[in-house]
mmCIF file of C-alpha atoms in Angstrom:
data_model
loop_
_atom_site.group_PDB
_atom_site.id
_atom_site.type_symbol
_atom_site.label_atom_id
_atom_site.label_comp_id
_atom_site.label_asym_id
_atom_site.label_seq_id
_atom_site.Cartn_x
_atom_site.Cartn_y
_atom_site.Cartn_z
ATOM 1 C CA ALA A 134 12.672 -3.868 -29.611
ATOM 2 C CA LEU A 135 15.768 -3.624 -31.607
ATOM 3 C CA PRO A 136 16.652 -7.177 -33.320
ATOM 4 C CA ILE A 137 19.781 -7.475 -31.243
ATOM 5 C CA LEU A 138 17.454 -7.012 -28.041
ATOM 6 C CA GLU A 139 14.522 -9.252 -29.223
ATOM 7 C CA ASN A 140 15.565 -12.135 -27.121
ATOM 8 C CA ILE A 141 15.897 -10.012 -23.945
ATOM 9 C CA ILE A 142 13.176 -7.555 -24.151
ATOM 10 C CA SER A 143 9.457 -8.290 -24.554
ATOM 11 C CA ALA A 144 6.975 -5.589 -25.533
ATOM 12 C CA LEU A 145 3.353 -6.471 -25.144
ATOM 13 C CA PRO A 146 0.632 -4.273 -26.692
ATOM 14 C CA VAL A 147 -1.958 -4.492 -24.006
ATOM 15 C CA ALA A 148 -3.233 -1.871 -21.640
ATOM 16 C CA LEU A 149 -2.198 -2.416 -18.072
ATOM 17 C CA SER A 150 -4.541 -1.362 -15.108
ATOM 18 C CA GLU A 151 -5.721 -2.334 -11.826
ATOM 19 C CA LYS A 152 -8.255 -4.768 -13.065
ATOM 20 C CA SER A 153 -8.641 -6.965 -16.089
ATOM 21 C CA GLY A 154 -11.416 -6.524 -18.863
ATOM 22 C CA VAL A 155 -12.310 -4.748 -21.921
ATOM 23 C CA GLY A 156 -11.751 -0.993 -21.837
ATOM 24 C CA GLU A 157 -11.853 2.008 -24.081
ATOM 25 C CA PHE A 158 -8.503 3.578 -25.434
ATOM 26 C CA PHE A 159 -8.882 7.378 -26.273
ATOM 27 C CA LEU A 160 -6.245 8.899 -28.590
ATOM 28 C CA SER A 161 -5.624 12.571 -28.056
ATOM 29 C CA SER A 162 -3.936 12.647 -31.418
ATOM 30 C CA LEU A 163 -3.348 10.517 -34.501
ATOM 31 C CA GLU A 164 0.157 11.839 -35.051
ATOM 32 C CA VAL A 165 2.904 9.278 -34.848
ATOM 33 C CA GLY A 166 4.830 9.630 -31.486
ATOM 34 C CA SER A 167 2.005 11.701 -29.829
ATOM 35 C CA ALA A 168 1.427 11.158 -26.135
ATOM 36 C CA ALA A 169 -1.423 11.958 -23.519
ATOM 37 C CA HIS A 170 -3.832 9.215 -24.538
ATOM 38 C CA SER A 171 -5.991 7.576 -22.021
ATOM 39 C CA LEU A 172 -7.875 4.597 -20.708
ATOM 40 C CA ASN A 173 -11.668 4.577 -20.122
ATOM 41 C CA ALA A 174 -12.206 8.295 -20.264
ATOM 42 C CA PRO A 175 -10.791 11.183 -22.432
ATOM 43 C CA ILE A 176 -8.954 12.634 -19.486
ATOM 44 C CA SER A 177 -5.113 12.636 -19.514
ATOM 45 C CA GLU A 178 -2.999 14.010 -16.574
ATOM 46 C CA GLY A 179 -6.073 15.408 -15.070
ATOM 47 C CA ILE A 180 -7.250 17.222 -18.144
ATOM 48 C CA GLU A 181 -10.229 16.310 -20.222
ATOM 49 C CA TYR A 182 -9.875 16.322 -23.987
ATOM 50 C CA ILE A 183 -11.649 15.963 -27.061
ATOM 51 C CA PRO A 184 -10.561 12.518 -28.538
ATOM 52 C CA LYS A 185 -9.402 12.322 -32.168
ATOM 53 C CA SER A 186 -10.368 8.463 -32.133
ATOM 54 C CA ARG A 187 -11.123 5.719 -29.609
ATOM 55 C CA HIS A 188 -11.331 2.028 -29.771
ATOM 56 C CA ALA A 189 -11.839 -1.129 -27.527
ATOM 57 C CA VAL A 190 -8.743 -2.603 -25.922
ATOM 58 C CA ILE A 191 -7.890 -5.506 -23.846
ATOM 59 C CA VAL A 192 -7.068 -4.341 -20.349
ATOM 60 C CA ILE A 193 -5.198 -6.528 -17.901
ATOM 61 C CA SER A 194 -3.478 -6.238 -14.608
ATOM 62 C CA GLY A 195 0.145 -6.980 -14.361
ATOM 63 C CA ASN A 196 -0.720 -9.843 -11.876
ATOM 64 C CA ASP A 197 -3.118 -11.507 -14.445
ATOM 65 C CA LEU A 198 -0.856 -11.015 -17.442
ATOM 66 C CA ILE A 199 1.861 -13.214 -15.576
ATOM 67 C CA GLU A 200 -0.323 -15.821 -14.166
ATOM 68 C CA LEU A 201 -2.765 -16.363 -17.177
ATOM 69 C CA TYR A 202 -0.178 -16.165 -19.841
ATOM 70 C CA ASN A 203 2.809 -17.899 -18.040
ATOM 71 C CA ILE A 204 4.947 -14.822 -18.810
ATOM 72 C CA PRO A 205 8.145 -14.872 -16.701
ATOM 73 C CA MET A 206 8.358 -12.333 -13.831
ATOM 74 C CA PRO A 207 10.054 -9.016 -15.164
ATOM 75 C CA ASN A 208 13.545 -7.959 -14.000
ATOM 76 C CA TYR A 209 12.985 -4.282 -14.929
ATOM 77 C CA LEU A 210 10.051 -2.200 -15.560
ATOM 78 C CA LYS A 211 9.549 1.268 -17.438
ATOM 79 C CA ILE A 212 6.299 2.938 -16.741
ATOM 80 C CA ASP A 213 5.020 6.125 -18.710
ATOM 81 C CA VAL A 214 1.313 6.081 -18.606
ATOM 82 C CA ASP A 215 0.288 9.857 -18.444
ATOM 83 C CA GLY A 216 -1.312 9.857 -14.937
ATOM 84 C CA HIS A 217 -2.450 6.170 -14.860
ATOM 85 C CA GLU A 218 0.597 5.051 -12.799
ATOM 86 C CA LEU A 219 -1.166 4.232 -9.441
ATOM 87 C CA ASP A 220 -3.772 1.740 -11.161
ATOM 88 C CA VAL A 221 -0.872 0.083 -13.116
ATOM 89 C CA LEU A 222 1.062 -0.563 -9.943
ATOM 90 C CA ILE A 223 -1.868 -1.608 -7.840
ATOM 91 C CA GLY A 224 -2.625 -4.225 -10.429
ATOM 92 C CA MET A 225 0.867 -5.619 -10.173
ATOM 93 C CA ASP A 226 1.343 -6.103 -6.533
ATOM 94 C CA LYS A 227 2.664 -9.591 -7.021
ATOM 95 C CA ILE A 228 5.054 -8.469 -9.345
ATOM 96 C CA LEU A 229 6.405 -5.708 -7.012
ATOM 97 C CA LYS A 230 6.707 -8.469 -4.267
ATOM 98 C CA SER A 231 8.705 -10.618 -6.609
ATOM 99 C CA THR A 232 12.510 -11.056 -6.024
ATOM 100 C CA SER A 233 12.903 -11.172 -9.771
ATOM 101 C CA LEU A 234 12.131 -7.391 -10.048
ATOM 102 C CA LYS A 235 15.294 -5.354 -9.632
ATOM 103 C CA SER A 236 14.275 -1.803 -10.560
ATOM 104 C CA ILE A 237 11.480 0.455 -11.879
ATOM 105 C CA ILE A 238 11.758 3.540 -13.898
ATOM 106 C CA ILE A 239 8.525 5.597 -13.770
ATOM 107 C CA GLU A 240 7.600 9.002 -15.160
ATOM 108 C CA ILE A 241 5.171 10.806 -13.044
ATOM 109 C CA SER A 242 3.677 14.345 -12.381
ATOM 110 C CA GLU A 243 4.513 14.656 -8.791
ATOM 111 C CA ARG A 244 1.892 17.222 -8.150
ATOM 112 C CA MET A 245 -0.860 14.701 -9.772
ATOM 113 C CA SER A 246 0.733 11.723 -7.987
ATOM 114 C CA GLN A 247 0.625 13.574 -4.496
ATOM 115 C CA GLY A 248 3.080 11.121 -3.176
ATOM 116 C CA ARG A 249 0.768 8.091 -3.690
ATOM 117 C CA VAL A 250 3.089 6.347 -6.130
ATOM 118 C CA GLU A 251 6.112 6.916 -4.041
ATOM 119 C CA LYS A 252 4.232 5.530 -1.017
ATOM 120 C CA LEU A 253 3.337 2.402 -2.743
ATOM 121 C CA LEU A 254 6.787 1.630 -3.925
ATOM 122 C CA LEU A 255 8.264 2.334 -0.496
ATOM 123 C CA GLN A 256 5.687 -0.115 0.873
ATOM 124 C CA HIS A 257 6.995 -2.605 -1.425
ATOM 125 C CA SER A 258 10.531 -1.947 -0.113
ATOM 126 C CA PHE A 259 11.793 -0.303 -3.151
ATOM 127 C CA ALA A 260 14.401 2.563 -2.427
ATOM 128 C CA LEU A 261 14.635 5.743 -4.411
ATOM 129 C CA GLN A 262 17.624 5.686 -6.672
ATOM 130 C CA SER A 263 17.276 8.962 -8.531
ATOM 131 C CA LYS A 264 14.968 11.598 -9.488
ATOM 132 C CA GLU A 265 15.371 13.854 -12.472
ATOM 133 C CA LEU A 266 12.972 16.604 -13.808
ATOM 134 C CA ILE A 267 12.825 15.490 -17.387
ATOM 135 C CA TYR A 268 10.670 18.425 -18.731
ATOM 136 C CA GLU A 269 8.275 21.128 -17.844
ATOM 137 C CA SER A 270 4.835 20.717 -19.460
ATOM 138 C CA GLU A 271 2.906 23.204 -21.488
ATOM 139 C CA MET A 272 0.732 23.082 -18.371
ATOM 140 C CA GLY A 273 3.695 23.127 -15.862
ATOM 141 C CA ASN A 274 1.794 25.729 -13.771
ATOM 142 C CA ILE A 275 -0.790 23.107 -13.162
ATOM 143 C CA PHE A 276 1.138 19.981 -12.880
ATOM 144 C CA GLY A 277 4.821 21.419 -12.314
ATOM 145 C CA GLY A 278 6.476 19.247 -14.959
ATOM 146 C CA TYR A 279 7.275 15.639 -15.064
ATOM 147 C CA THR A 280 9.889 13.520 -13.234
ATOM 148 C CA GLU A 281 11.489 10.349 -13.917
ATOM 149 C CA ILE A 282 12.063 8.358 -10.927
ATOM 150 C CA SER A 283 14.300 5.149 -10.603
ATOM 151 C CA TRP A 284 13.664 2.603 -7.876
ATOM 152 C CA ALA A 285 15.531 -0.475 -6.925
ATOM 153 C CA THR A 286 15.075 -3.385 -4.715
ATOM 154 C CA PRO A 287 17.474 -3.187 -1.639
#
């Protein structure tokens, strides 16, 4: 975070998922700013790739992160995990139920999500605020691009 924001924003270098444990993090590229990395298998956004590197990583559910490390409930979440969104959200159901959480911005491939991410957020009483196609992927014919969706509590 920028120095001016370091007292308000906390970035934690852990892999969030449905369950806690030790996992394997696969890197699709070693270039700075690259994306499409993955957890536990070299598959990103539904496509298998040959990893450039891999290493062990601590994996923790959002619920365990809050409970075990006494971290305050978040007010805002930004999730961009290249096809792993549903697992991350399932692992933070207590956070999704918290009155502290005001909004979530999540980047998804709607074709891959098949409405499951949206359904889960609606079940937790989040209301759709906005939807914006942020880019068409190189594999746009497979995934139809990526959409950033904003959700808020009523």
